[in-house]
Amino acid sequence: MQLDLKTIEALAPDQASLGAAAKLTKRSNWPRLETNEQLGLIWGECQGSGSNPYRVAFDTRDHGYKCTCPSRKFPCKHILGLMWIGATAPASFARVDQTPEWVNDWLGRRRKPGQQPTQAPASSEGKSIDEASRPDESAPVEDAAAAERREAAQRRRAEDTRSAVSAALDELDQWIADQLRLGLAGFVDACSERCRRIAARLVDLKATALAGRIDELPARLMALRGEERPDAAIRELGKLVLLAKAWRAAPDDAELKRLVSTSETRDQILANPDAVHVESDWEVLGEKIVTRRDGLVSHATWLLDLKSSAPRFAVLLDFFPASAGKRSGAFAPGDRFKARLVFYPSRNPLRALVAERLGDAAPGNWSDFARAGDPLAAYASFQDGAPWLTDCPIILPAGAIALDEKDGAWWQAASDPHGIALPVAGSVSQTLLGLDLAATAALWNGARLELLASQSNMGRLDLS
Amino acid sequence: MNELEQAGLARLRDGWTSGGAMFEFAPVSWKEAATASSPDEQERRLLAIAAQALDVALRPAAPKTLKRRPPLPVLALPMLPDRLRPALRAALKFAADARLKTRVAALVASRGFVLHPMDWTPAASSQESPEVYAPWVDWQAGADDEKQSRREHLTAETWDDFYPAARRSALVDLRRTMPALARTLIETKGASEPAEVRLALIELMRFGLNADDVPFLKSLSTDRSGKVREMAGRLLARLGEHANPTDGGSEDPTAELAAFIEEGKSGFIRRRTTYAATKLKSPAQQARRADLFASCYFRDLASHFGKTESDFIGAWQFGVDDNADLFLVRMVSVSGSDAAVACLADMLVAAGGRLVLLTLQLMLRLDSGRKRVLVRQILNDAQNLAALNLVDGAEAGWLEWGDLANGKTLSALRSAVSGDNDVTKRSAEQYLEAIGFLANPVTAEKLIGEVVAAGLPPASPSLGLLRLNAALAENPSQTDR
């Protein structure tokens, strides 16, 4: 590995990036650090502010790099941090002969060194790695009066936000009443425009998360058949009524604040004593990547706890601007790993962060928790706790996929082929119609199943 | 939810769909729960209750007409181990079309595995996929489970239990091992099939074609289908027979074709006869000559000049008229005897250069040994490496390192991947894919090392099939299987 600090200094886009990179040189930030010396590659996974770790790779031969973070600085602090560790503590990298698939993908796509556009040689001017290494001493020591002023300002801002959100929910209530008065048939026809308008108002009044949900409502309605849309509109609007009422009853409730205005930061969750920590083996069931109307891409990675006797799920949720381009996740469907997850406090804890990666988990089958019975019992219980939520992960018992007269796909229970059947979102592979599914993980939203993964007579199936 | 509530919910839904206040029409118990000071608030509360009712208490009604497909048949080979599936997917992703993807499946089948159905399945019309996939081809075409599980050996009694792909596969096997039995089956069962199916069945007679087939093939001269008569005639011509001896064969057209060929002499000491295409004066003549080459039989043409098939091939002057060369080779492929095909293939491969490419017209008739010789010649010259992708029916996984290293291919590949010419590089990547199918695992591994050392990125997608090939070398453990 041929890396020196001068190179890092020269490549860094600015002094701030160097300072941020210096904070990432702690080994604890990097659950995985590996090198293939023959190819001159170093790579690792860095736990950033997202719920997924970022995947970072650097080619020491031509200084090519790749990071999955959404930063617009090139190279980002994670690349610089990786290089920094490579220069100062090369022994931290485990030597391996095989490069992981995501590194291979990157190598296969990147431009060869000879074809790179000529760039001005990077300069170290205005950047100092020594300065970045020094502890930050410039932060003024806060006196008691200043701290009190800051806290008072925070309280004022929180109060302002609460008032604004309360006003937002009043507007939402009025808007819902208007839709009922004008007719849901008209609402369904014009939902895109109507939802956009109220969502914009909610953003103005700081109910950002709720605005995002309403912005996505037309897409959820349009995914259904025409005759199903009025019922779906009743469900969606009714849930909004329930959420608004729940927030008014408990505006400081963390889960409700998350759903209505803003979410906690990663550090706040890690420091929250109410957050549940679960150390277990996890399997990546699948991913759901949606480009939202507000220009953000939501990337949900659904996990299954492999050690739990009852189905326990987690979702790692990240958002990044669509303009940042396609971004690969830290995990691929089917991956298994040991980790300590910390769940966002909630009535049905689902959203989580990877607090600590503890290595890979052995392949195998899921626990035998997919028994015959009501496949939606878990959904009913989920709704009892938080009726304003939409997508609920469930494990379906043995079944198969069948087609109706319009070629719509349905999951049908093997034990009761003429009884329980649930419609599947979108189209399915023809091959899937010939496979016996021993157990299926899916998201149920009250109208459609979104298949994530199955255990079948032909092994594990990626369905997301 | 009771019936009253269900009826109430239906009223609310209808009312809200068209618009208006529906509180008065709600079920009594819901009204009690939703009572509020303002009418709007009452409607919203009712809406929340209705949403919950729809969400939890009502289930989607499954149509009674749900149709399930029969289970996808389990194939005779084990599934590719999971650890190799990423490499497989990479190879499939790089394979540009269905034919190249089928080639990936053929390589894997040659090592004793089948692909996971979510990674690849053959199309319902596929005839090129390895025979082990015949049950999946039939499944794709709509075969039902009962028939698939009922069949054992193909006989007149079990004929109807077989779907087309499985039947074709079984007939090919029979023609190779017990050709008379297969012929009897085709004769007895084929007669009642439609012309298209009959033609496909007669076409299978080319496997294990022998003199005992002559009476049956001659009997097809009265078949209702012109295509079947034509196919039978060609097969008979390969055996040195005519479909209808009483009409003296197709002498007139053969004589007309012979008029397009001029006889000459070459050599100073030992004069020998040569044949070459005459110069044509018009497109009409060209078209007529092409038709005649396509419809006449090669043996008749050779006989017209008083030559055996092999002698005529030896006397033909290749290179005088490229079109005539191509037509002649096709003619031999369609109606020449096995000996004529072998003679022509050997001659073309020995000539090297552009003529080697004409051998590709004979692929359906070549044995695996000659196909290997052809591939080795292409690799040795390294002038027509694109032809590697045209060698239909070549076996997978036999090419040795010496076949590459002793010819010009290796150096050509090295220079292509290390150079700056993108077109050459892209071509080299296609050749690597083709060699990925032909190479044995050791060759695949060595070739990866060579081209990576020459500058190809180690993760280049074009190495996908080579990597899969090399990875398949490891003898899988029983747990993998």
Tab-separated table of N, CA, C and O in Angstrom, chain A residues 343-406:
chain	number	residue	atom	x	y	z
A	343	PHE	N	-33.158	0.309	17.525
A	343	PHE	CA	-34.456	0.652	16.916
A	343	PHE	C	-34.912	2.040	17.347
A	343	PHE	O	-34.760	2.414	18.511
A	344	TYR	N	-35.484	2.778	16.423
A	344	TYR	CA	-36.112	4.053	16.757
A	344	TYR	C	-37.280	3.745	17.696
A	344	TYR	O	-38.069	2.839	17.408
A	345	PRO	N	-37.392	4.461	18.805
A	345	PRO	CA	-38.502	4.182	19.730
A	345	PRO	C	-39.839	4.297	19.002
A	345	PRO	O	-40.082	5.278	18.293
A	346	SER	N	-40.668	3.283	19.183
A	346	SER	CA	-41.918	3.243	18.417
A	346	SER	C	-42.852	2.194	19.011
A	346	SER	O	-42.412	1.305	19.738
A	347	ARG	N	-44.140	2.312	18.685
A	347	ARG	CA	-45.095	1.304	19.160
A	347	ARG	C	-44.813	-0.054	18.511
A	347	ARG	O	-44.971	-1.085	19.135
A	348	ASN	N	-44.442	-0.026	17.252
A	348	ASN	CA	-44.039	-1.257	16.549
A	348	ASN	C	-42.615	-1.033	16.054
A	348	ASN	O	-42.433	-0.606	14.921
A	349	PRO	N	-41.615	-1.287	16.865
A	349	PRO	CA	-40.258	-0.913	16.441
A	349	PRO	C	-39.875	-1.617	15.137
A	349	PRO	O	-39.889	-2.844	15.061
A	350	LEU	N	-39.578	-0.822	14.136
A	350	LEU	CA	-39.178	-1.352	12.822
A	350	LEU	C	-37.945	-0.624	12.305
A	350	LEU	O	-36.951	-1.239	11.941
A	351	ARG	N	-38.059	0.705	12.272
A	351	ARG	CA	-36.941	1.466	11.733
A	351	ARG	C	-35.757	1.339	12.684
A	351	ARG	O	-35.909	1.460	13.904
A	352	ALA	N	-34.592	1.079	12.099
A	352	ALA	CA	-33.424	0.820	12.948
A	352	ALA	C	-32.171	1.379	12.300
A	352	ALA	O	-32.169	1.793	11.130
A	353	LEU	N	-31.116	1.388	13.089
A	353	LEU	CA	-29.782	1.772	12.616
A	353	LEU	C	-28.838	0.616	12.915
A	353	LEU	O	-29.024	-0.096	13.901
A	354	VAL	N	-27.828	0.466	12.093
A	354	VAL	CA	-26.800	-0.513	12.436
A	354	VAL	C	-25.838	0.182	13.393
A	354	VAL	O	-25.100	1.082	13.009
A	355	ALA	N	-25.886	-0.235	14.656
A	355	ALA	CA	-24.998	0.388	15.637
A	355	ALA	C	-23.618	-0.238	15.553
A	355	ALA	O	-22.604	0.424	15.751
A	356	GLU	N	-23.586	-1.540	15.266
A	356	GLU	CA	-22.297	-2.231	15.261
A	356	GLU	C	-22.389	-3.460	14.370
A	356	GLU	O	-23.283	-4.293	14.544
A	357	ARG	N	-21.487	-3.555	13.427
A	357	ARG	CA	-21.417	-4.770	12.587
A	357	ARG	C	-20.492	-5.748	13.283
A	357	ARG	O	-19.415	-5.388	13.743
A	358	LEU	N	-20.906	-7.012	13.331
A	358	LEU	CA	-20.109	-7.993	14.086
A	358	LEU	C	-19.693	-9.169	13.206
A	358	LEU	O	-19.475	-10.263	13.692
A	359	GLY	N	-19.616	-8.950	11.920
A	359	GLY	CA	-19.162	-10.018	11.034
A	359	GLY	C	-20.301	-10.652	10.266
A	359	GLY	O	-21.451	-10.204	10.337
A	360	ASP	N	-19.965	-11.673	9.495
A	360	ASP	CA	-20.960	-12.328	8.646
A	360	ASP	C	-21.641	-13.470	9.394
A	360	ASP	O	-21.055	-14.070	10.285
A	361	ALA	N	-22.867	-13.763	8.988
A	361	ALA	CA	-23.613	-14.884	9.596
A	361	ALA	C	-23.688	-16.031	8.596
A	361	ALA	O	-23.617	-15.817	7.381
A	362	ALA	N	-23.842	-17.221	9.131
A	362	ALA	CA	-23.827	-18.417	8.278
A	362	ALA	C	-25.108	-18.504	7.452
A	362	ALA	O	-26.175	-18.079	7.897
A	363	PRO	N	-25.005	-19.055	6.217
A	363	PRO	CA	-26.227	-19.236	5.422
A	363	PRO	C	-27.118	-20.319	6.014
A	363	PRO	O	-26.661	-21.124	6.820
A	364	GLY	N	-28.358	-20.333	5.626
A	364	GLY	CA	-29.292	-21.342	6.137
A	364	GLY	C	-30.712	-20.922	5.881
A	364	GLY	O	-30.967	-19.958	5.166
A	365	ASN	N	-31.636	-21.688	6.448
A	365	ASN	CA	-33.057	-21.375	6.270
A	365	ASN	C	-33.554	-20.483	7.399
A	365	ASN	O	-32.915	-20.348	8.430
A	366	TRP	N	-34.736	-19.912	7.188
A	366	TRP	CA	-35.358	-19.116	8.239
A	366	TRP	C	-35.863	-20.056	9.324
A	366	TRP	O	-36.031	-21.262	9.096
A	367	SER	N	-36.151	-19.464	10.475
A	367	SER	CA	-36.789	-20.253	11.529
A	367	SER	C	-38.148	-20.737	11.030
A	367	SER	O	-38.723	-20.147	10.106
A	368	ASP	N	-38.648	-21.740	11.684
A	368	ASP	CA	-39.915	-22.320	11.232
A	368	ASP	C	-41.094	-21.586	11.877
A	368	ASP	O	-41.903	-22.164	12.569
A	369	PHE	N	-41.175	-20.262	11.633
A	369	PHE	CA	-42.285	-19.535	12.262
A	369	PHE	C	-43.448	-19.294	11.312
A	369	PHE	O	-44.438	-18.697	11.670
A	370	ALA	N	-43.295	-19.763	10.086
A	370	ALA	CA	-44.378	-19.528	9.130
A	370	ALA	C	-45.372	-20.672	9.180
A	370	ALA	O	-45.314	-21.590	8.396
A	371	ARG	N	-46.265	-20.627	10.127
A	371	ARG	CA	-47.226	-21.713	10.266
A	371	ARG	C	-48.549	-21.331	9.598
A	371	ARG	O	-48.824	-20.161	9.374
A	372	ALA	N	-49.332	-22.351	9.323
A	372	ALA	CA	-50.638	-22.088	8.730
A	372	ALA	C	-51.491	-21.305	9.727
A	372	ALA	O	-51.276	-21.376	10.922
A	373	GLY	N	-52.447	-20.578	9.238
A	373	GLY	CA	-53.293	-19.754	10.096
A	373	GLY	C	-53.558	-18.463	9.366
A	373	GLY	O	-53.360	-18.375	8.162
A	374	ASP	N	-54.025	-17.467	10.105
A	374	ASP	CA	-54.335	-16.205	9.465
A	374	ASP	C	-53.041	-15.471	9.138
A	374	ASP	O	-52.330	-15.020	10.037
A	375	PRO	N	-52.740	-15.319	7.867
A	375	PRO	CA	-51.466	-14.671	7.534
A	375	PRO	C	-51.454	-13.187	7.870
A	375	PRO	O	-50.400	-12.578	7.914
A	376	LEU	N	-52.655	-12.616	8.102
A	376	LEU	CA	-52.706	-11.187	8.391
A	376	LEU	C	-52.893	-10.890	9.877
A	376	LEU	O	-53.174	-9.750	10.247
A	377	ALA	N	-52.740	-11.918	10.726
A	377	ALA	CA	-52.890	-11.681	12.170
A	377	ALA	C	-51.858	-10.660	12.642
A	377	ALA	O	-52.168	-9.771	13.454
A	378	ALA	N	-50.640	-10.761	12.109
A	378	ALA	CA	-49.588	-9.828	12.514
A	378	ALA	C	-49.950	-8.408	12.089
A	378	ALA	O	-49.670	-7.440	12.805
A	379	TYR	N	-50.608	-8.297	10.938
A	379	TYR	CA	-51.000	-6.969	10.448
A	379	TYR	C	-52.046	-6.361	11.369
A	379	TYR	O	-51.994	-5.159	11.694
A	380	ALA	N	-53.009	-7.192	11.787
A	380	ALA	CA	-54.064	-6.685	12.678
A	380	ALA	C	-53.458	-6.183	13.983
A	380	ALA	O	-53.814	-5.106	14.485
A	381	SER	N	-52.512	-6.941	14.491
A	381	SER	CA	-51.895	-6.532	15.750
A	381	SER	C	-51.054	-5.264	15.548
A	381	SER	O	-51.029	-4.373	16.410
A	382	PHE	N	-50.398	-5.160	14.403
A	382	PHE	CA	-49.619	-3.981	14.031
A	382	PHE	C	-50.526	-2.752	13.989
A	382	PHE	O	-50.195	-1.681	14.513
A	383	GLN	N	-51.713	-2.922	13.405
A	383	GLN	CA	-52.656	-1.814	13.303
A	383	GLN	C	-53.247	-1.438	14.655
A	383	GLN	O	-53.561	-0.286	14.886
A	384	ASP	N	-53.395	-2.426	15.536
A	384	ASP	CA	-53.889	-2.123	16.883
A	384	ASP	C	-52.971	-1.124	17.569
A	384	ASP	O	-53.411	-0.207	18.262
A	385	GLY	N	-51.658	-1.321	17.370
A	385	GLY	CA	-50.680	-0.457	18.037
A	385	GLY	C	-50.581	0.912	17.392
A	385	GLY	O	-50.463	1.922	18.084
A	386	ALA	N	-50.595	0.941	16.077
A	386	ALA	CA	-50.383	2.209	15.373
A	386	ALA	C	-51.205	2.198	14.088
A	386	ALA	O	-50.700	1.890	13.020
A	387	PRO	N	-52.504	2.547	14.199
A	387	PRO	CA	-53.398	2.407	13.032
A	387	PRO	C	-53.095	3.379	11.901
A	387	PRO	O	-53.707	3.279	10.841
A	388	TRP	N	-52.187	4.324	12.129
A	388	TRP	CA	-51.881	5.311	11.079
A	388	TRP	C	-50.776	4.810	10.132
A	388	TRP	O	-50.464	5.479	9.167
A	389	LEU	N	-50.188	3.662	10.451
A	389	LEU	CA	-49.102	3.164	9.604
A	389	LEU	C	-49.666	2.419	8.400
A	389	LEU	O	-50.800	1.953	8.413
A	390	THR	N	-48.855	2.306	7.375
A	390	THR	CA	-49.325	1.635	6.155
A	390	THR	C	-48.643	0.277	5.970
A	390	THR	O	-49.271	-0.761	6.097
A	391	ASP	N	-47.354	0.281	5.647
A	391	ASP	CA	-46.688	-0.976	5.288
A	391	ASP	C	-46.302	-1.779	6.524
A	391	ASP	O	-45.617	-1.277	7.414
A	392	CYS	N	-46.730	-3.037	6.542
A	392	CYS	CA	-46.408	-3.906	7.675
A	392	CYS	C	-45.715	-5.172	7.138
A	392	CYS	O	-46.256	-5.853	6.254
A	393	PRO	N	-44.535	-5.486	7.644
A	393	PRO	CA	-43.870	-6.707	7.178
A	393	PRO	C	-44.517	-7.939	7.799
A	393	PRO	O	-44.859	-7.941	8.983
A	394	ILE	N	-44.710	-8.960	7.000
A	394	ILE	CA	-45.308	-10.202	7.514
A	394	ILE	C	-44.574	-11.398	6.910
A	394	ILE	O	-43.929	-11.273	5.870
A	395	ILE	N	-44.693	-12.517	7.602
A	395	ILE	CA	-44.209	-13.780	7.027
A	395	ILE	C	-45.439	-14.616	6.690
A	395	ILE	O	-46.258	-14.891	7.567
A	396	LEU	N	-45.547	-14.981	5.428
A	396	LEU	CA	-46.685	-15.790	5.002
A	396	LEU	C	-46.325	-17.263	5.091
A	396	LEU	O	-45.176	-17.639	4.840
A	397	PRO	N	-47.289	-18.087	5.423
A	397	PRO	CA	-47.010	-19.530	5.480
A	397	PRO	C	-46.868	-20.122	4.076
A	397	PRO	O	-46.889	-19.395	3.090
A	398	ALA	N	-46.790	-21.438	4.012
A	398	ALA	CA	-46.601	-22.108	2.716
A	398	ALA	C	-47.711	-21.707	1.747
A	398	ALA	O	-48.880	-21.611	2.133
A	399	GLY	N	-47.336	-21.451	0.514
A	399	GLY	CA	-48.319	-21.026	-0.475
A	399	GLY	C	-47.720	-21.022	-1.862
A	399	GLY	O	-46.658	-21.601	-2.094
A	400	ALA	N	-48.434	-20.380	-2.764
A	400	ALA	CA	-47.946	-20.293	-4.148
A	400	ALA	C	-48.562	-19.045	-4.760
A	400	ALA	O	-49.479	-18.447	-4.188
A	401	ILE	N	-48.028	-18.660	-5.909
A	401	ILE	CA	-48.577	-17.503	-6.613
A	401	ILE	C	-49.496	-18.010	-7.733
A	401	ILE	O	-49.131	-18.914	-8.484
A	402	ALA	N	-50.684	-17.415	-7.783
A	402	ALA	CA	-51.653	-17.800	-8.817
A	402	ALA	C	-52.092	-16.534	-9.555
A	402	ALA	O	-51.855	-15.417	-9.083
A	403	LEU	N	-52.724	-16.728	-10.708
A	403	LEU	CA	-53.160	-15.573	-11.510
A	403	LEU	C	-54.681	-15.528	-11.598
A	403	LEU	O	-55.330	-16.578	-11.679
A	404	ASP	N	-55.211	-14.299	-11.582
A	404	ASP	CA	-56.649	-14.174	-11.794
A	404	ASP	C	-56.925	-13.968	-13.292
A	404	ASP	O	-55.999	-14.042	-14.114
A	405	GLU	N	-58.174	-13.680	-13.627
A	405	GLU	CA	-58.546	-13.598	-15.045
A	405	GLU	C	-57.857	-12.450	-15.774
A	405	GLU	O	-57.669	-12.491	-16.986
A	406	LYS	N	-57.490	-11.406	-14.991
A	406	LYS	CA	-56.827	-10.260	-15.627
A	406	LYS	C	-55.316	-10.371	-15.509
A	406	LYS	O	-54.602	-9.371	-15.617
